[in-house]
Amino acid sequence: MRADTIFTGGRIHTGDPAHPVTDALAVTAGRITALGTAAHALRDERTETVDLAGGALLPSWGDGHVHPLIGGLGLRGVPVRDRVSLEEVVEAVRVWAEEHPEAEWITGDAFDPWLAEGGLFDAALLDAVVPDRPVLLRTMDHHTGWANSEALRRAGYTADTPQPAHGEIVRRADGSPLGTLREFGALNPVLALVPLPDLAEQVEALHGTARVLASAGVTWVQDAWVEPHQVDTWLAAVADGRDLAVRANLALLLEPDGWRERLPRLAADRERVEAAGRGQVTARAVKFFADGVLESGTAALLEPYSDCPHSHGAANWTGAELADAVTAVDALGFQPHIHAIGDHGVRIALDAIEAAARRNGPRARRPVIAHVQLVDPADLPRFAELGVIANFEPLWAQPDPLMTELTLPRIGPERGARQYQIAALLRDGARVSFGSDWPVTRYEPLAGLATAVTRQTPEGLPEGGWLPQERIGLDQALAAYSAGVAHQAFEEDAWGVLRVGLRADLVQLAADPFTVPPGELAGVAVVGTWLGGRRTH
């Protein structure tokens, strides 16, 4: 046997505790065939050599919670992500509307929710620049929308409109809609009016996102919110003759209203993806939203919000209904993937998973609770006891303006001091995986690694880290992005560490991350990415 490719000239971190570091790795037919001295023995005149140039080779990374299609399409609207004031957002809307007179709707994604005091955005500001066409912008967490008066009018929102289930139309003192829409019960009627891009545009956006993720060292993604038409987009991308730069599992969305009637559609979508996904795309998870988000006061809390003592937030499901729904999809063989941010949201998610295990009996279900921002101390041990994977977005574990301006004032110091307890869950023996939730926050794992290890902002604040007891080691953080996500994917026997016989899913870095100051990890260049031995970046 000969090697197709040999990597040498740098440190190779395998992620395998039995053989953590080596100096050479051989790949044949997309699989790792030798390490160290044995790798050199497989070289002949046809073998390609990749010189690591003093850098490093590692297992490639997965993203355990990301929105490739939503993010890719969101980039095509008004560029509001990096605007630092309301005035800049409004000006971006004005310019984009003037440059696109043909657009029926003006949309944009991922502006910062702290730009307006209390996260309250007034339609009048948008009306001043676009009075005659509907405008809908979404905050970076996607749980809040800012609409102009024309968008509110088309949705039929008036002072007499009752508050929707699972959402809030924020109102002025006279009862008229302000322009701020919280959660999907209020957002969805407006989103339903926005024309979808055609299938070709959606497929192009998906391929573009896959290339961007590959450029960051990512080879596997959990698309964490997939509606029926988006299944068609993924399958069209697989079928169009171009190689996708990532592998993907789809989490099919299940909402509370009429969920029982939707179960056959979930099973049918899974089967058609299995038939047409060519082994690169699967649909083996179901997505639930247990609650909302803390910054808008919609995450479900066990005790009231500090700044709003009459509110516990909003659970999207009753505990009993969530337990029934999780049990039902578990019985169909799906992996539950539950968004839960508040401590009540996390509790009902854990209760639902426990109920499914009790009713359906033991199996390798690997349920996922995503985000896990606030956990009651009594619930921390339940993650390990129930085999629940805690999927964190490590970039969130820092005192950025979202935390300091919106979240901490809402929940107070005691609860504020027990957020994103990554180290605590690892000490308890729980499984942890990492993700980005892009386009909510950056997709680059290197940026997430820096935050997980330091618990600091990019400016290095605070000294010693925010909640420093929850900092983790670089080896633990790397494992959460590789072996941790591979475990979530039920693919630990295929990738996640560099071991003979496993798939050659690799990332090459310009520097050895273990020699870089932790706060500078985000600046390390990704030189190359390989998916099953095929170079994708």
C-alpha atoms as one frame of an Amber mdcrd trajectory, in Angstrom:
protein
   0.000   0.000   0.000   1.171   3.516  -0.742  -0.015   6.852   0.612  -1.835
   9.349  -1.580  -0.769  12.168   0.747   1.658  12.538   3.633   1.511  15.454
   6.066   4.757  16.316   7.794   6.899  19.247   8.866   4.917  20.295  11.943
   3.137  19.024  15.047   0.180  16.716  14.490  -2.258  16.761  17.392  -4.367
  13.632  17.041  -6.914  14.239  19.799  -6.339  10.587  20.721  -5.210  10.316
  24.377  -3.279   7.119  23.567  -1.064   8.911  20.995  -1.659  12.664  21.373
   1.175  14.037  19.187   3.064  12.741  16.160   5.128  14.168  13.310   3.642
  12.547  10.194   0.278  11.306   8.930  -0.499   9.304   5.773  -3.795   9.306
   3.877  -4.872   6.703   1.330  -8.251   6.702  -0.419  -9.626   9.272   1.998
  -8.636   7.461   5.203  -5.785   7.735   7.653  -3.479   4.803   6.983  -0.434
   5.477   9.176   1.047   7.834  11.754   4.624   8.732  12.602   7.477   6.620
  11.176   5.013   4.211   9.585   3.558   7.063   7.535   6.894   7.807   5.863
   7.204   4.145   4.867   4.125   4.522   2.617   5.676   7.211   0.445   6.572
   6.655  -3.209   7.171   8.917  -6.201   3.425   9.527  -6.659   2.742  10.538
  -3.061   1.856  14.180  -2.470   3.594  15.775   0.508   1.903  18.545   2.463
   4.498  20.562   4.337   2.998  21.887   7.547   5.765  24.528   7.581   6.119
  24.476  11.339   2.368  24.727  11.883  -0.025  22.047  13.025  -2.464  19.433
  11.786  -5.529  18.550  13.862  -8.831  16.724  13.528 -11.180  18.982  11.609
 -13.986  20.653  13.488 -17.717  20.200  13.533 -20.348  22.804  14.254 -22.945
  21.261  16.527 -25.507  24.045  16.027 -25.495  26.331  12.989 -27.898  27.695
  10.358 -26.135  27.426   6.983 -29.048  28.287   4.722 -30.603  30.962   6.931
 -27.198  32.570   7.341 -26.275  32.354   3.694 -29.518  33.977   2.581 -29.329
  36.592   5.328 -26.082  37.902   3.901 -27.934  38.940   0.751 -30.089  41.630
   2.370 -29.281  44.944   4.036 -25.787  44.729   5.607 -26.699  45.587   9.195
 -24.530  43.123  11.139 -21.588  45.427  11.868 -23.492  48.684  12.389 -22.773
  50.246  15.765 -25.763  52.586  16.194 -29.416  52.874  15.260 -28.501  55.715
  12.933 -26.070  53.477  11.050 -28.664  50.711  10.723 -31.268  53.132   9.394
 -28.770  54.630   6.939 -27.882  51.145   5.678 -31.594  50.504   5.086 -31.954
  53.786   3.190 -28.976  53.104   0.940 -29.967  49.503   0.208 -33.563  50.501
  -0.592 -32.368  53.178  -3.022 -30.004  50.710  -4.707 -32.729  48.050  -5.006
 -35.897  49.803  -6.189 -37.174  46.475  -7.537 -37.201  44.776  -4.113 -40.707
  44.315  -2.791 -39.401  43.768   0.757 -36.317  45.192   2.455 -34.831  42.682
   4.894 -31.631  42.331   6.887 -30.275  40.043   9.567 -28.077  40.093  12.647
 -28.010  43.658  13.941 -27.177  44.094  17.616 -30.205  44.010  19.964 -28.554
  46.378  22.465 -28.531  49.328  20.041 -31.885  50.534  21.388 -32.526  51.002
  25.089 -34.263  47.940  26.475 -34.126  46.312  23.037 -37.116  48.411  21.896
 -37.060  49.446  18.226 -39.462  52.033  16.811 -41.043  51.653  13.366 -40.960
  55.432  12.942 -37.188  55.412  12.447 -37.534  53.042   9.507 -40.603  54.841
   8.167 -38.508  57.985   7.806 -36.351  56.341   5.134 -38.698  53.692   3.651
 -42.344  54.693   4.095 -43.854  52.853   1.138 -42.300  49.367   1.190 -42.210
  46.840   4.021 -39.004  46.559   6.067 -38.181  43.716   8.447 -34.832  43.439
  10.208 -33.902  40.709  12.664 -31.527  40.969  15.583 -28.438  38.780  15.773
 -30.281  36.227  17.953 -33.155  36.046  15.405 -35.677  36.142  18.258 -36.560
  39.835  17.799 -37.647  41.698  14.682 -37.803  45.392  13.846 -40.579  46.230
  11.389 -41.656  49.457   9.766 -45.283  50.539   9.636 -45.881  49.101   6.157
 -44.696  45.653   7.280 -46.942  45.872  10.352 -49.868  46.941   8.149 -49.400
  44.027   5.742 -49.308  41.599   8.666 -52.582  43.080   9.944 -51.041  44.251
  13.221 -53.062  47.053  14.842 -53.926  48.238  18.333 -56.753  45.689  18.303
 -54.626  42.683  17.384 -54.494  40.233  20.287 -51.085  39.133  21.479 -50.097
  35.972  19.616 -49.295  32.706  21.303 -45.544  32.261  21.721 -44.706  35.873
  20.919 -45.185  39.544  21.711 -46.140  42.576  19.646 -44.547  45.337  21.694
 -46.934  48.288  21.950 -46.892  52.009  22.543 -48.861  53.552  25.393 -51.901
  53.904  23.095 -51.802  50.203  22.213 -50.476  50.606  18.680 -47.573  48.357
  17.611 -44.201  49.958  18.303 -42.326  48.036  15.619 -40.588  45.489  17.885
 -41.726  41.882  17.456 -40.504  39.291  19.942 -40.364  35.560  19.295 -41.736
  33.527  16.447 -45.401  33.834  17.327 -45.137  37.534  16.467 -42.453  37.220
  13.783 -43.805  34.350  11.714 -46.904  36.128  10.324 -44.591  38.812   8.932
 -41.918  36.390   7.732 -44.611  34.419   5.899 -45.217  37.478   3.692 -41.568
  37.847   2.650 -41.043  36.209  -0.767 -38.628  33.282  -0.701 -35.637  33.415
  -3.038 -35.921  30.928  -5.864 -34.425  27.464  -5.440 -31.309  28.246  -7.486
 -30.506  31.228  -5.272 -31.025  29.153  -2.135 -28.734  26.405  -3.440 -26.059
  28.948  -4.321 -26.304  30.445  -0.824 -25.908  26.986   0.691 -22.823  26.170
  -1.370 -21.370  29.554  -0.451 -21.908  28.928   3.250 -20.352  25.467   2.988
 -17.223  26.964   1.423 -17.027  29.615   4.136 -17.352  27.005   6.880 -14.690
  24.857   5.224 -12.379  27.877   5.178 -12.675  27.917   8.967 -11.753  24.222
   9.341 -15.302  22.856   9.614 -16.262  19.607   7.859 -19.569  18.603   9.562
 -22.544  20.726  10.582 -25.785  20.308  12.443 -28.280  22.485  10.605 -30.307
  23.306  13.673 -33.530  24.622  12.106 -34.861  23.045   8.927 -38.343  23.641
   7.541 -39.824  21.418   4.804 -38.857  23.634   1.854 -35.282  23.790   3.148
 -35.014  20.000   2.878 -35.556  20.484  -0.845 -32.710  23.013  -0.939 -30.235
  20.659   0.732 -31.149  17.827  -1.632 -30.883  20.096  -4.662 -27.401  21.128
  -3.500 -26.373  17.477  -3.219 -27.767  16.688  -6.648 -26.422  19.623  -8.655
 -23.080  18.013  -9.508 -20.901  20.165  -7.260 -19.288  18.632  -4.205 -20.584
  20.148  -0.980 -17.704  21.325   1.174 -19.274  19.951   4.388 -21.299  17.005
   5.576 -24.551  17.851   7.315 -27.306  16.509   9.518 -30.655  18.299   9.388
 -32.762  18.997  12.483 -36.355  19.124  11.253 -38.357  21.813  13.060 -41.333
  20.743  15.204 -43.483  23.501  16.674 -46.177  23.126  19.342 -49.258  23.821
  17.230 -50.498  20.640  15.561 -47.284  18.759  16.259 -48.909  15.317  16.244
 -50.178  15.800  12.703 -46.664  16.740  11.558 -44.976  13.539  12.683 -45.583
  11.634   9.418 -44.025  14.511   7.457 -40.897  14.368   9.641 -40.493  10.656
   8.999 -41.108  11.104   5.265 -38.541  13.906   5.006 -35.993  11.780   6.822
 -36.522   8.909   4.424 -36.196  10.992   1.290 -32.982  12.560   2.622 -31.623
   9.097   3.399 -32.470   8.057  -0.151 -31.076  11.123  -1.928 -28.485  12.583
   0.457 -25.688  10.348  -0.872 -24.358   9.790   2.611 -23.321  13.442   2.843
 -26.610  14.822   4.160 -28.845  13.104   6.710 -31.988  14.210   8.578 -31.891
  12.370  11.868 -32.711  15.091  14.402 -35.797  17.072  15.361 -35.518  20.659
  16.587 -37.585  22.045  19.457 -37.623  25.546  20.937 -38.268  25.149  24.650
 -38.124  28.916  25.221 -36.782  32.214  23.917 -33.745  34.298  24.905 -32.756
  36.186  28.039 -31.912  39.478  26.344 -35.510  39.982  25.211 -37.065  38.569
  28.378 -38.511  35.541  26.568 -36.311  32.768  28.005 -38.293  30.734  30.546
 -37.103  31.220  34.144 -37.890  29.411  37.376 -37.962  32.753  39.221 -39.141
  36.102  37.799 -36.946  38.451  35.832 -35.108  40.951  38.017 -36.211  43.905
  35.892 -39.756  42.609  35.383 -40.975  40.867  38.567 -44.308  39.840  37.052
 -42.671  37.824  34.236 -41.039  34.399  34.145 -40.495  34.648  30.392 -42.150
  32.376  27.877 -41.935  28.610  27.605 -43.047  27.650  24.096 -44.310  24.276
  25.296 -45.941  23.141  28.492 -43.784  20.591  30.249 -46.305  17.836  29.586
 -46.635  18.620  25.872 -42.892  18.829  25.376 -42.488  15.478  27.109 -45.128
  13.922  24.855 -43.568  15.406  21.703 -39.994  14.428  22.579 -41.205  10.927
  23.454 -42.989  10.684  20.105 -40.001  11.714  17.980 -37.706   9.563  20.115
 -39.966   6.586  19.419 -39.497   7.287  15.695 -35.729   7.078  16.154 -34.985
  10.801  15.886 -32.412  12.591  18.019 -34.072  15.417  20.006 -32.258  18.761
  19.620 -33.770  21.260  22.059 -33.066  24.992  22.277 -33.182  25.840  25.985
 -31.699  28.991  27.511 -33.523  29.830  30.755 -33.321  27.545  33.779 -37.005
  26.629  33.427 -36.510  25.944  29.723 -33.565  23.685  30.530 -35.564  21.887
  33.218 -38.529  21.045  31.018 -36.105  19.913  28.302 -34.394  17.551  30.761
 -37.777  16.378  32.051 -38.897  15.640  28.485 -35.754  13.635  27.738 -36.145
  11.707  30.991 -39.778  10.953  30.123 -38.793   9.681  26.651 -36.189   7.339
  28.136 -38.635   6.040  30.715 -41.465   5.462  28.238 -39.446   4.183  25.269
 -36.756   2.225  27.063 -32.989   2.328  26.695 -31.270   3.095  23.393 -28.401
   5.252  22.145 -30.471   8.409  21.766 -27.837  11.109  22.520 -30.304  13.969
  23.036 -28.950  17.495  22.668 -29.824  20.584  24.654 -28.434  23.596  22.827
 -27.180  26.846  24.383 -27.621  25.833  28.056 -27.152  29.417  29.230 -28.706
  29.180  32.691 -29.073  25.907  34.595 -30.477  25.484  38.081 -27.833  23.846
  40.327 -30.146  20.896  40.949 -30.248  20.162  37.217 -26.508  20.154  36.478
 -25.978  16.458  37.399 -28.926  15.405  35.227 -26.995  16.017  32.000 -24.550
  13.195  32.762 -27.217  11.011  34.367 -29.482  11.214  31.302 -26.696  11.120
  28.687 -27.630  14.597  27.447 -25.136  16.418  25.229 -24.759  20.054  26.274
 -24.153  22.004  23.085 -22.575  25.352  23.912 -21.804  28.297  21.679 -18.582
  29.303  23.477 -18.383  32.777  21.924 -21.347  33.747  24.088 -19.391  33.164
  27.315 -17.977  36.687  27.557 -19.104  40.047  28.987 -19.933  41.706  25.670
 -22.610  44.443  25.405 -25.346  41.826  24.924 -24.403  40.466  28.344 -23.739
  43.732  30.160 -26.452  45.933  28.630 -29.354  43.493  28.340 -28.846  40.093
  29.965 -27.308  40.907  33.358 -29.831  43.658  34.191 -32.636  41.218  33.406
 -31.472  38.315  35.581 -29.413  39.950  38.345 -26.040  39.061  39.853 -26.801
  35.646  41.409 -28.119  34.087  38.216 -25.678  36.128  36.155 -22.803  34.371
  37.936 -23.852  30.890  36.804 -24.100  31.211  33.039 -22.541  28.874  30.483
 -21.205  26.402  33.047 -19.033  24.487  30.614 -16.360  23.447  33.121 -18.937
  22.448  35.729 -20.714  20.118  33.315 -17.436  18.581  32.165 -16.474  17.960
  35.806 -19.819  16.211  36.279 -18.977  13.873  33.406 -21.444  15.347  30.927
 -20.796  15.257  27.186 -20.126  18.674  25.668 -20.091  19.786  22.044 -19.463
  23.230  20.600 -21.169  25.216  17.867 -21.527  28.753  16.579 -25.258  29.346
  16.010 -24.052  31.357  12.996 -25.326  33.788  11.762 -26.025  34.719  15.379
 -22.280  34.859  16.093 -19.050  34.135  14.227 -18.638  30.746  12.580 -14.865
  30.396  13.131 -14.059  27.734  15.757 -10.750  29.446  16.508 -12.650  32.445
  17.883 -14.779  30.122  20.002 -11.683  28.342  21.272 -10.205  31.634  22.451
 -13.347  32.510  24.399 -13.784  29.058  25.933 -10.228  29.089  27.236 -10.079
  32.724  28.425 -13.728  33.768  29.064 -12.630  37.206  27.855 -13.715  39.659
  25.192 -11.451  40.052  22.161  -9.952  43.047  23.980  -8.822  40.740  26.807
 -11.397  41.826  29.382 -11.880  41.170  32.192  -8.447  40.283  33.470  -8.503
  36.652  34.543 -11.727  35.969  32.645 -15.456  36.335  33.227 -16.601  33.652
  35.686 -13.068  32.215  35.529 -14.064  28.983  37.273 -15.786  28.055  33.997
 -12.685  28.403  31.818 -11.573  25.139  30.247  -8.285  23.886  28.847  -7.388
  24.141  25.184  -7.375  20.361  24.867 -10.935  20.246  26.229 -12.076  23.031
  23.921 -10.547  21.396  20.848 -12.213  18.094  21.783 -15.602  19.818  22.104
 -15.289  21.034  18.495 -14.036  17.689  17.147 -14.646  14.491  19.141 -17.542
  16.135  20.986 -19.385  17.021  17.794 -18.515  13.638  16.246 -20.159  11.971
  19.258 -23.213  14.204  18.805 -23.290  13.085  15.169 -23.074   9.367  16.096
 -19.877   9.357  14.011 -17.083   8.926  16.556 -15.995   5.809  14.680 -15.564
   7.878  11.499 -13.909  11.166  12.522 -13.148  13.471  15.431  -9.666  12.148
  16.224  -6.722  11.247  14.001  -6.453   7.480  14.180  -5.592   4.830  11.611
  -8.715   3.695   9.777 -10.731   6.854  10.388 -11.740   9.336   7.727  -9.137
  11.948   6.845 -11.101  14.960   8.060  -8.281  17.380   8.815  -7.495  21.027
   9.479  -4.059  22.592   8.965  -3.150  25.669  10.996  -0.314  28.110  10.374
   0.758  27.818  14.011   0.546  25.198  16.721  -2.379  26.383  18.878  -0.685
  25.058  22.015   2.138  27.569  21.502  -0.107  30.583  20.861  -1.247  32.867
  23.714  -4.897  31.877  24.310  -6.203  35.366  23.625  -4.587  35.294  20.171
  -6.055  31.987  18.975  -8.682  33.726  16.855  -5.904  35.172  14.702  -4.325
  31.842  13.743  -4.749  31.191  10.025  -6.502  28.086   8.707  -4.184  26.967
   5.907  -6.129  23.934   4.685  -9.159  21.742   5.310  -9.713  18.170   4.071
 -13.001  16.254   4.051 -12.401  12.542   3.621  -9.025  13.362   2.080 -10.565
  15.831  -0.402  -9.250  19.347   0.006 -12.125  21.763   0.590 -10.035  24.808
   1.500
